[in-house]
PDB file of C-alpha atoms in Angstrom:
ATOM      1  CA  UNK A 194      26.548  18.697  -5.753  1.00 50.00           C
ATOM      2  CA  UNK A 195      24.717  17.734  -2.407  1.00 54.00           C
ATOM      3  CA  UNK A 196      22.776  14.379  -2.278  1.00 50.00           C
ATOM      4  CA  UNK A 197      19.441  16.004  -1.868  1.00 56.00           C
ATOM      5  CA  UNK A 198      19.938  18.456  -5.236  1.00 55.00           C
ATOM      6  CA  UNK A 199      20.975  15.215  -7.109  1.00 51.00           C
ATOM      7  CA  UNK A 200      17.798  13.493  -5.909  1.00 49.00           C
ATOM      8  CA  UNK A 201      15.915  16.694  -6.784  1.00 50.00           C
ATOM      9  CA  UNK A 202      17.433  16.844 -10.145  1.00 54.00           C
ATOM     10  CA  UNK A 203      16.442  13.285 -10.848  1.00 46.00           C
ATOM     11  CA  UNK A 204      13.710  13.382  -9.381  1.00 52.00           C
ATOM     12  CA  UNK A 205      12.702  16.259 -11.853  1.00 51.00           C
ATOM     13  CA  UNK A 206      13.578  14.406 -14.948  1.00 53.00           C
ATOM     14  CA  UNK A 207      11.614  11.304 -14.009  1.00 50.00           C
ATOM     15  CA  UNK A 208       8.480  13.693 -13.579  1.00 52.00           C
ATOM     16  CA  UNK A 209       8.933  15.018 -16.716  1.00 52.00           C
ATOM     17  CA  UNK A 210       9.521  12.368 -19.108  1.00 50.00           C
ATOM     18  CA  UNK A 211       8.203   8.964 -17.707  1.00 56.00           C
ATOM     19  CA  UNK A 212       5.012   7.287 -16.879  1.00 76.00           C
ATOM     20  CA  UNK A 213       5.625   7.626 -12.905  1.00 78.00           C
ATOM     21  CA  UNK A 214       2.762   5.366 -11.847  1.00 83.00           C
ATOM     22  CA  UNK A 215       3.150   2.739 -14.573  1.00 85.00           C
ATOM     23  CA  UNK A 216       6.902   1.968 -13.211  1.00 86.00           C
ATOM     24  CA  UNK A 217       6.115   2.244  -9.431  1.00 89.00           C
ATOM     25  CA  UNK A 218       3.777  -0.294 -10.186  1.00 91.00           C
ATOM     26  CA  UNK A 219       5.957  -2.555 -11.936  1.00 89.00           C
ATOM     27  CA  UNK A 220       9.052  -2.194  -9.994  1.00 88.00           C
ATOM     28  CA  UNK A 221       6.825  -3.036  -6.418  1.00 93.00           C
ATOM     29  CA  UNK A 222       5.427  -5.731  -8.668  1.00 91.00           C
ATOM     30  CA  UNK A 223       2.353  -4.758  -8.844  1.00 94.00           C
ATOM     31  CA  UNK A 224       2.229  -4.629  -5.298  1.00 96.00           C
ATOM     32  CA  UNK A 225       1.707  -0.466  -5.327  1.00 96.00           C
ATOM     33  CA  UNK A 226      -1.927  -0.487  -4.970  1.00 96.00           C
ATOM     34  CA  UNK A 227      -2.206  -2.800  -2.196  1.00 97.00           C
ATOM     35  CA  UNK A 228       0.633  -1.048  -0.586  1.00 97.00           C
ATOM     36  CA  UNK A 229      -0.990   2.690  -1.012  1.00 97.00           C
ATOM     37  CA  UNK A 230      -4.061   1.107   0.948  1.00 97.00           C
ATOM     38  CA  UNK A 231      -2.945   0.138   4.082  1.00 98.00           C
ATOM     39  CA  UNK A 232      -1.287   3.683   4.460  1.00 98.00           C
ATOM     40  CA  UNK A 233      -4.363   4.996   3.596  1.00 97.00           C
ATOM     41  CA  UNK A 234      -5.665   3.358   6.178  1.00 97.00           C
ATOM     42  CA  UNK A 235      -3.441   4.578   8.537  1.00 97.00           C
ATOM     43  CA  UNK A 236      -4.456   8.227   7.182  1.00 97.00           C
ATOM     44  CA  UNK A 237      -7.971   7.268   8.252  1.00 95.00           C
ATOM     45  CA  UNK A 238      -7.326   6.466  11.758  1.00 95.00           C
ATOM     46  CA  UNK A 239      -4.713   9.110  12.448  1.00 94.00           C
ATOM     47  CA  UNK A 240      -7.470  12.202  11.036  1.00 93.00           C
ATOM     48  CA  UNK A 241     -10.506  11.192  13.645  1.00 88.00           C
ATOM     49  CA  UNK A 242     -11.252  13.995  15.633  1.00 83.00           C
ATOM     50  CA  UNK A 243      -9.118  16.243  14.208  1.00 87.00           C
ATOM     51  CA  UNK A 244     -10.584  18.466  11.323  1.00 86.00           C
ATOM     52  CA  UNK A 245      -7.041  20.013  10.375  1.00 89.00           C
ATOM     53  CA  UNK A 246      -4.869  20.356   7.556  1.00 95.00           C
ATOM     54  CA  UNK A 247      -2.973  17.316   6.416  1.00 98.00           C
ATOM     55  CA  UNK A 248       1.041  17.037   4.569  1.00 98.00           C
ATOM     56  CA  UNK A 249       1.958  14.919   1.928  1.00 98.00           C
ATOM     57  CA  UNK A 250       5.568  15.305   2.632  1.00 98.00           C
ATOM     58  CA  UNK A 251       7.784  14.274  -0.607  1.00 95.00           C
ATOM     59  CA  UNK A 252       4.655  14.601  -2.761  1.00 94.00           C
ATOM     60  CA  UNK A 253       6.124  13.775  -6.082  1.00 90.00           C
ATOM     61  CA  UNK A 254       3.450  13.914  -8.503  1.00 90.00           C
ATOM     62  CA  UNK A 255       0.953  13.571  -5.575  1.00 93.00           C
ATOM     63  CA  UNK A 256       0.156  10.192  -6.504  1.00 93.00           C
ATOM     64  CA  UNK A 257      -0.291   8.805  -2.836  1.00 96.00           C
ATOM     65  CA  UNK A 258      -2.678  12.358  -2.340  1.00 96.00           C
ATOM     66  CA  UNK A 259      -4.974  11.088  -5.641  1.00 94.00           C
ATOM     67  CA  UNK A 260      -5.439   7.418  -4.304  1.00 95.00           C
ATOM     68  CA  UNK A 261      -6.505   9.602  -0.789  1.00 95.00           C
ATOM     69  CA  UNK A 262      -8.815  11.633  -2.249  1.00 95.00           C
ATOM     70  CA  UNK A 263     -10.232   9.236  -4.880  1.00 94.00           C
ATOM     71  CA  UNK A 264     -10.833   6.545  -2.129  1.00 94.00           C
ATOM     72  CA  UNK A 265     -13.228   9.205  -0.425  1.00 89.00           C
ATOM     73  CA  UNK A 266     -11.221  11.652   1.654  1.00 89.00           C
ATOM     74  CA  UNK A 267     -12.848  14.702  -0.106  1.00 87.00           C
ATOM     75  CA  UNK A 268     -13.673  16.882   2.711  1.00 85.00           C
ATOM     76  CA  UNK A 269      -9.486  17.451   4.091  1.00 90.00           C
ATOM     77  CA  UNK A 270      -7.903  20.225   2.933  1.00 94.00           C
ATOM     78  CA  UNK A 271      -4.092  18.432   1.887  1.00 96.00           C
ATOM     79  CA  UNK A 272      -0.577  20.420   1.481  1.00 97.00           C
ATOM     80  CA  UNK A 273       1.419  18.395  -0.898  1.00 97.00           C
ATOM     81  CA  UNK A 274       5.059  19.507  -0.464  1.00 97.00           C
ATOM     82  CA  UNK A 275       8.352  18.385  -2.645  1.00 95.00           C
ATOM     83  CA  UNK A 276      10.993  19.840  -3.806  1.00 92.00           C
ATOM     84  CA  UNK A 277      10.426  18.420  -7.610  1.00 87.00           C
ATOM     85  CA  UNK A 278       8.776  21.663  -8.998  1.00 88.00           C
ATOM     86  CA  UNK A 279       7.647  19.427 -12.329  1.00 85.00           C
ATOM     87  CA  UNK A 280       5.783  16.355  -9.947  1.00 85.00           C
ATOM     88  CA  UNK A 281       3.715  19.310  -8.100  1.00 88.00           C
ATOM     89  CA  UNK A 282       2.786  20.706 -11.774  1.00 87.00           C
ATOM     90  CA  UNK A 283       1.970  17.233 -13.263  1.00 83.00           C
ATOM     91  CA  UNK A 284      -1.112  17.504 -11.070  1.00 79.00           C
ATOM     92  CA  UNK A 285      -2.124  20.889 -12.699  1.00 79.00           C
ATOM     93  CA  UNK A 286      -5.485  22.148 -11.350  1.00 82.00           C
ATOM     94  CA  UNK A 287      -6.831  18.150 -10.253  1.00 82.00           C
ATOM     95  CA  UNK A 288      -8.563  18.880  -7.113  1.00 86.00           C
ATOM     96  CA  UNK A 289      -7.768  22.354  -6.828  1.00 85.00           C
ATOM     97  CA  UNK A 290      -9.968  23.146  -3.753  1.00 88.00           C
ATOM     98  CA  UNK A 291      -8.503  20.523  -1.399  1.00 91.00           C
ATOM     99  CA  UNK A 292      -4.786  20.810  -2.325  1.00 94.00           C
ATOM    100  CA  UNK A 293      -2.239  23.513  -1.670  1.00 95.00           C
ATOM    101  CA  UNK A 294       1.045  22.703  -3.389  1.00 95.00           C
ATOM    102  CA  UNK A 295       4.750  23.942  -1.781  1.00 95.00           C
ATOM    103  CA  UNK A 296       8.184  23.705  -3.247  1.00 94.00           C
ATOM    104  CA  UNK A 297      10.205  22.842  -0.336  1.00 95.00           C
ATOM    105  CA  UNK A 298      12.403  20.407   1.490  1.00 94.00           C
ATOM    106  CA  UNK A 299      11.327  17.842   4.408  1.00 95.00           C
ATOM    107  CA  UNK A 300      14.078  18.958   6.854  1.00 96.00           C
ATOM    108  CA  UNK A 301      12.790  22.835   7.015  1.00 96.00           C
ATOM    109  CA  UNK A 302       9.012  22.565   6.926  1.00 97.00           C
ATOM    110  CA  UNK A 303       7.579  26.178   5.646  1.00 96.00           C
ATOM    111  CA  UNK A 304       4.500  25.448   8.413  1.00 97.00           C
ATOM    112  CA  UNK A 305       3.409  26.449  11.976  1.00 96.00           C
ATOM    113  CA  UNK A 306       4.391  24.260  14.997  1.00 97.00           C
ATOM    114  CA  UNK A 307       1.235  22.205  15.959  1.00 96.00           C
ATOM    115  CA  UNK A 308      -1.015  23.210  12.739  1.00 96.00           C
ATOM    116  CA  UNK A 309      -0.901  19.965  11.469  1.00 97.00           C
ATOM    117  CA  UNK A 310      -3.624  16.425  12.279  1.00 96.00           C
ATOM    118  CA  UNK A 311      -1.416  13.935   9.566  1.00 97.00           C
ATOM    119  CA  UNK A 312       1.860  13.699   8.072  1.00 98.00           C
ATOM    120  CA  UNK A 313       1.796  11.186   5.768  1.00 98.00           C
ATOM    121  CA  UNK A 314       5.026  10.354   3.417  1.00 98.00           C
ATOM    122  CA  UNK A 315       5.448   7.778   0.519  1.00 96.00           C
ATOM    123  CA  UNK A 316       8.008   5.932  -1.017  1.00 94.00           C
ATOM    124  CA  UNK A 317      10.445   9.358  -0.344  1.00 94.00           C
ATOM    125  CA  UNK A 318      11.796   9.639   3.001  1.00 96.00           C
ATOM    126  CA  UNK A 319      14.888   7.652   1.886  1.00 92.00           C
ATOM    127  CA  UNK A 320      15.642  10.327  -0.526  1.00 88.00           C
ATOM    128  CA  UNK A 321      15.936  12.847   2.163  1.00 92.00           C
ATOM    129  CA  UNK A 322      19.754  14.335   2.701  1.00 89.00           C
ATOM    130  CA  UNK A 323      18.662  14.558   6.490  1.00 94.00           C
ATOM    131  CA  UNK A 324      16.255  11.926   7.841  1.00 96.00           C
ATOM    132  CA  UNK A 325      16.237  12.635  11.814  1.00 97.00           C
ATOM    133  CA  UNK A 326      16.170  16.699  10.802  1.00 98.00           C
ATOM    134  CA  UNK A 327      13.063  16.089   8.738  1.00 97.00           C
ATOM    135  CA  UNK A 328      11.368  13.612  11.636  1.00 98.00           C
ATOM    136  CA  UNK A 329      11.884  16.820  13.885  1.00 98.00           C
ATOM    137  CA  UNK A 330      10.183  18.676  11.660  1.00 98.00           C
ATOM    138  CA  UNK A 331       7.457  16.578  11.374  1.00 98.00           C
ATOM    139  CA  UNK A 332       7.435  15.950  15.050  1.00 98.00           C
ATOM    140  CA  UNK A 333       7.021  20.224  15.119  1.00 98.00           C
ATOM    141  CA  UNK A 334       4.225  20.591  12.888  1.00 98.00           C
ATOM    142  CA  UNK A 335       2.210  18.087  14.235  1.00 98.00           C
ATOM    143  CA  UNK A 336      -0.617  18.747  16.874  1.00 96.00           C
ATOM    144  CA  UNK A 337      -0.148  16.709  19.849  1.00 95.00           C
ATOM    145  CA  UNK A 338      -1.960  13.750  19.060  1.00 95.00           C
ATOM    146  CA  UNK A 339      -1.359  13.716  15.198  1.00 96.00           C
ATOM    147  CA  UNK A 340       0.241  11.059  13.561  1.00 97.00           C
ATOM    148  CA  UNK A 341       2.953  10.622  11.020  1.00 98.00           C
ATOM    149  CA  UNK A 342       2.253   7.791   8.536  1.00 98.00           C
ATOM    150  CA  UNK A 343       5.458   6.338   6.479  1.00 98.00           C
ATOM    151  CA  UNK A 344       5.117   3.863   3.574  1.00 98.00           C
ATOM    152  CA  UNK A 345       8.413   3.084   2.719  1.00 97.00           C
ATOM    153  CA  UNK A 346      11.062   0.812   0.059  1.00 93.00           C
ATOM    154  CA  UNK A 347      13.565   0.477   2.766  1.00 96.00           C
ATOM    155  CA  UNK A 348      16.466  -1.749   3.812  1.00 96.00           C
ATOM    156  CA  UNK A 349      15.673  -4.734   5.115  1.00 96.00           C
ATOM    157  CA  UNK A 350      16.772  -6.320   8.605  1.00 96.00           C
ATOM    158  CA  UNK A 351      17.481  -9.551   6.810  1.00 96.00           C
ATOM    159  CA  UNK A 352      20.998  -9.926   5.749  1.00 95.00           C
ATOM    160  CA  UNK A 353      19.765 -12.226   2.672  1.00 96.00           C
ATOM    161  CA  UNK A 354      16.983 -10.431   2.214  1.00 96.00           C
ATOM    162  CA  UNK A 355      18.900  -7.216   1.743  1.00 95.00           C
ATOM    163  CA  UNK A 356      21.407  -9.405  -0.547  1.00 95.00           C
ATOM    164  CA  UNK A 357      18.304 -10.260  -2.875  1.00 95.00           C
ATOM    165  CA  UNK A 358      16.948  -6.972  -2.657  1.00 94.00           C
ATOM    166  CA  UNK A 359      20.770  -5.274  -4.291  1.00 93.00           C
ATOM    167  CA  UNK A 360      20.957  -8.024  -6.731  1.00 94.00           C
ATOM    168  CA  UNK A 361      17.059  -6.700  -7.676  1.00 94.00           C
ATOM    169  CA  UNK A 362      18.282  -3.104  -7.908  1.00 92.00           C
ATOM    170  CA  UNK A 363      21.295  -3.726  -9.728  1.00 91.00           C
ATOM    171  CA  UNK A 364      20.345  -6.127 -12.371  1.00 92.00           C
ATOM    172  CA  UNK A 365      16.204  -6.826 -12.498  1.00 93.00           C
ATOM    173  CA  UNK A 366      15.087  -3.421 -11.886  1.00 90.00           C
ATOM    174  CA  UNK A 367      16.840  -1.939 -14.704  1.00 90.00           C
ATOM    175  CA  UNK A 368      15.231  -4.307 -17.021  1.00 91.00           C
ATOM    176  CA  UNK A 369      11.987  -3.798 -16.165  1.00 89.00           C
ATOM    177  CA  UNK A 370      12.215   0.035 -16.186  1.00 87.00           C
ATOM    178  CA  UNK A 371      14.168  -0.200 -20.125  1.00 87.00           C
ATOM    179  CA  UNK A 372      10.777  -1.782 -21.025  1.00 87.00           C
ATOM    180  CA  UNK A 373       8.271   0.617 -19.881  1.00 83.00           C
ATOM    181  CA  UNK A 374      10.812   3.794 -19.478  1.00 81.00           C
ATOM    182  CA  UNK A 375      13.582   3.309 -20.989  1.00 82.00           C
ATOM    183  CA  UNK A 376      14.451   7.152 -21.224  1.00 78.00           C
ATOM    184  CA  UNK A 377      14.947   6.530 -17.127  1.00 77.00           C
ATOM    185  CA  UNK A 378      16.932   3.522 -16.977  1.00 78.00           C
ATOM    186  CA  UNK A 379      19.660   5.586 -15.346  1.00 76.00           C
ATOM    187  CA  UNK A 380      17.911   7.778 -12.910  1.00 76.00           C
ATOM    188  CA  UNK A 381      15.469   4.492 -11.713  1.00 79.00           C
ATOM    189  CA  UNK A 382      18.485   2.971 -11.193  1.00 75.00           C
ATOM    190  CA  UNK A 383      19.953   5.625  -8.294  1.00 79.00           C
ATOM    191  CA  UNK A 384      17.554   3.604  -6.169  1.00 82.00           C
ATOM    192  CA  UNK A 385      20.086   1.729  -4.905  1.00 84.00           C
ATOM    193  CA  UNK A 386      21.964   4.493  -3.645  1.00 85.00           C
ATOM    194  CA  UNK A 387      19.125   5.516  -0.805  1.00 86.00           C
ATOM    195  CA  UNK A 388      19.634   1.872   0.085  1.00 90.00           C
ATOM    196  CA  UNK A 389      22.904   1.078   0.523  1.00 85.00           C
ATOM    197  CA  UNK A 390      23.854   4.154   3.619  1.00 81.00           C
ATOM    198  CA  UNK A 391      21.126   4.026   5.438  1.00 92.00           C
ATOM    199  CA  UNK A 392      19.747   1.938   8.775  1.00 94.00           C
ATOM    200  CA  UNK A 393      17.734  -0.961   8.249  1.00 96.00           C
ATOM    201  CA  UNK A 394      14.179  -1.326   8.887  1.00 97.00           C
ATOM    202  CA  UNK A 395      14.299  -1.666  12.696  1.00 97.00           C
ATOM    203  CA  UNK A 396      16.753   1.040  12.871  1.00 97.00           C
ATOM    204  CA  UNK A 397      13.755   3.344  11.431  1.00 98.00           C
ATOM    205  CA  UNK A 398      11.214   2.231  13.549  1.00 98.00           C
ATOM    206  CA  UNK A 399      13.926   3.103  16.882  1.00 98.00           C
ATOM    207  CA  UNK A 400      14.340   6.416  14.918  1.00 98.00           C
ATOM    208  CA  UNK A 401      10.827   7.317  14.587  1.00 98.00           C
ATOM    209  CA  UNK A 402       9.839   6.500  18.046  1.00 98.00           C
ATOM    210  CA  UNK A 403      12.416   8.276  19.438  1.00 98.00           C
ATOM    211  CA  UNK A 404      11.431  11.389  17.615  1.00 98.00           C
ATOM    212  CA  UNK A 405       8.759  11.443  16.431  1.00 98.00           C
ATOM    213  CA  UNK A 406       6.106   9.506  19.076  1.00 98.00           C
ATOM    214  CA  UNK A 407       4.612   6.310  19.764  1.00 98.00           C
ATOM    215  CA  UNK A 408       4.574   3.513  17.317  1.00 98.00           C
ATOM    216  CA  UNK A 409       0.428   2.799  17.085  1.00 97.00           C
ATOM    217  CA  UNK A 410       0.850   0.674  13.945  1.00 97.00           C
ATOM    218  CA  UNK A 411       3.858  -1.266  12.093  1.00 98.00           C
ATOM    219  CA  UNK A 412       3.603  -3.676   9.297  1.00 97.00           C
ATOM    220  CA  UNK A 413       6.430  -4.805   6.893  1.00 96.00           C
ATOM    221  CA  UNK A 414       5.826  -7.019   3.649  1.00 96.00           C
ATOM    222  CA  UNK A 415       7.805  -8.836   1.846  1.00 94.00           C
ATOM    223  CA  UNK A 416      11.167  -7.676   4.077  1.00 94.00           C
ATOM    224  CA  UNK A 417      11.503  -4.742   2.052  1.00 96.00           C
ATOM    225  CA  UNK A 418       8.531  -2.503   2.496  1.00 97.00           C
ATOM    226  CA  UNK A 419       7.430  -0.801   5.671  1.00 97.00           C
ATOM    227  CA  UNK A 420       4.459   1.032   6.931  1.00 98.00           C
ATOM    228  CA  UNK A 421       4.495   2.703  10.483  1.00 98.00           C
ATOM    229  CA  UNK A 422       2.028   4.839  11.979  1.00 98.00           C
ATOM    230  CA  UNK A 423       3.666   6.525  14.789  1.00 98.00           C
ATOM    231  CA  UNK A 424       1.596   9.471  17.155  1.00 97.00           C
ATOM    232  CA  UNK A 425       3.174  12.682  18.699  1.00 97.00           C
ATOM    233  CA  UNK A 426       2.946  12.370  22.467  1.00 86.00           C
TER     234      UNK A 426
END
């Protein structure tokens, strides 16, 4: 089995059976909401003067779209794309006339070169089997000028930091998820995998800029999480 069908198998089970929002929150402790802000933020200032479609890329249960929409972006029509078939359905018809909803993978986009204003991706690009492929495929369906927003759990640059942040995954975060989701012990605990193999944070940002576009915003907190704005030039 590939990496990316494992994800998308686990990622299908923790759709199905656990409160996805109530153990984001508690694993960031409780920093979720404060996190989803800032990017949308970001979403704000990459849409002005553009009046285009926008991507949730790695949707899940289009939790980061909701926060968008309830915050006041209700005039964007929004593609939420992930290859989880039960996250897109958890949203059944919510907001029906702003959101389109695709079954498909980040590193083959099923959209036109240059139709997109935003990309905006959360919490999920560590997941993907291919990270520079998908960051092309961004880069393609982006309108010159449009910006790809990533709010990310990602490794840190830190040696120490990233030593606290494995001894988290491996022994605190499994506690707190057997408390509110205890059916998903197992699969929360896979987090560590999209950890432990990949770049740290600056080797993201180098990544993204080199693919992607210009950096126009970059903000980390607490070592671990990162949020980058970057525009196609």
């Amino acid at each position: 089995m590939s990496l990316s069908q494992f994800f998308k198998d686990v990622m299908n089970k923790v759709f199905t059976y656990s409160n996805y929002e109530l153990v984001n929150t508690v694993i960031t402790l409780f920093q979720l909401r404060r996190l989803r802000y800032w990017a949308f933020q970001e979403v704000l200032r990459s849409i002005r003067g553009c009046n285009g479609y926008l991507l949730d890329l790695g949707a899940g249960d289009g939790s980061m779209t909701r926060f968008v929409i309830n915050n006041g972006l209700r005039h964007r029509p929004i593609i939420l794309l992930d290859p989880a078939i039960s996250g897109l359905k958890s949203m059944g018809n919510l907001y029906a006339e702003l959101v389109d909803r695709v079954v498909g993978v980040g590193e083959y986009l099923p959209l036109r070169q240059g139709s997109l204003c935003a990309v905006y991706t959360s919490f999920a690009l560590r997941q993907f089997s291919n990270k520079p492929l998908a960051l092309l495929e961004v880069r393609r369906v982006l309108r010159r000028g449009g910006s790809l927003i990533v709010l990310e759990f990602w490794r840190p640059n830190n040696p120490l930091t990233y030593a606290v942040l494995l001894f988290y995954l491996v022994f605190a975060l499994p506690l707190l998820v057997s408390i509110v989701a205890p059916r998903e012990v197992w699969d929360y605990a896979t987090m560590r995998i999209t950890v432990r193999d990949i770049g740290s944070i600056s080797w993201l940002r180098r990544l993204i800029e080199d693919l992607v576009g210009n950096i126009a915003s970059y903000r980390t907190y607490l070592g671990i999480f990162l949020l980058i704005r970057a525009v196609k030039t």
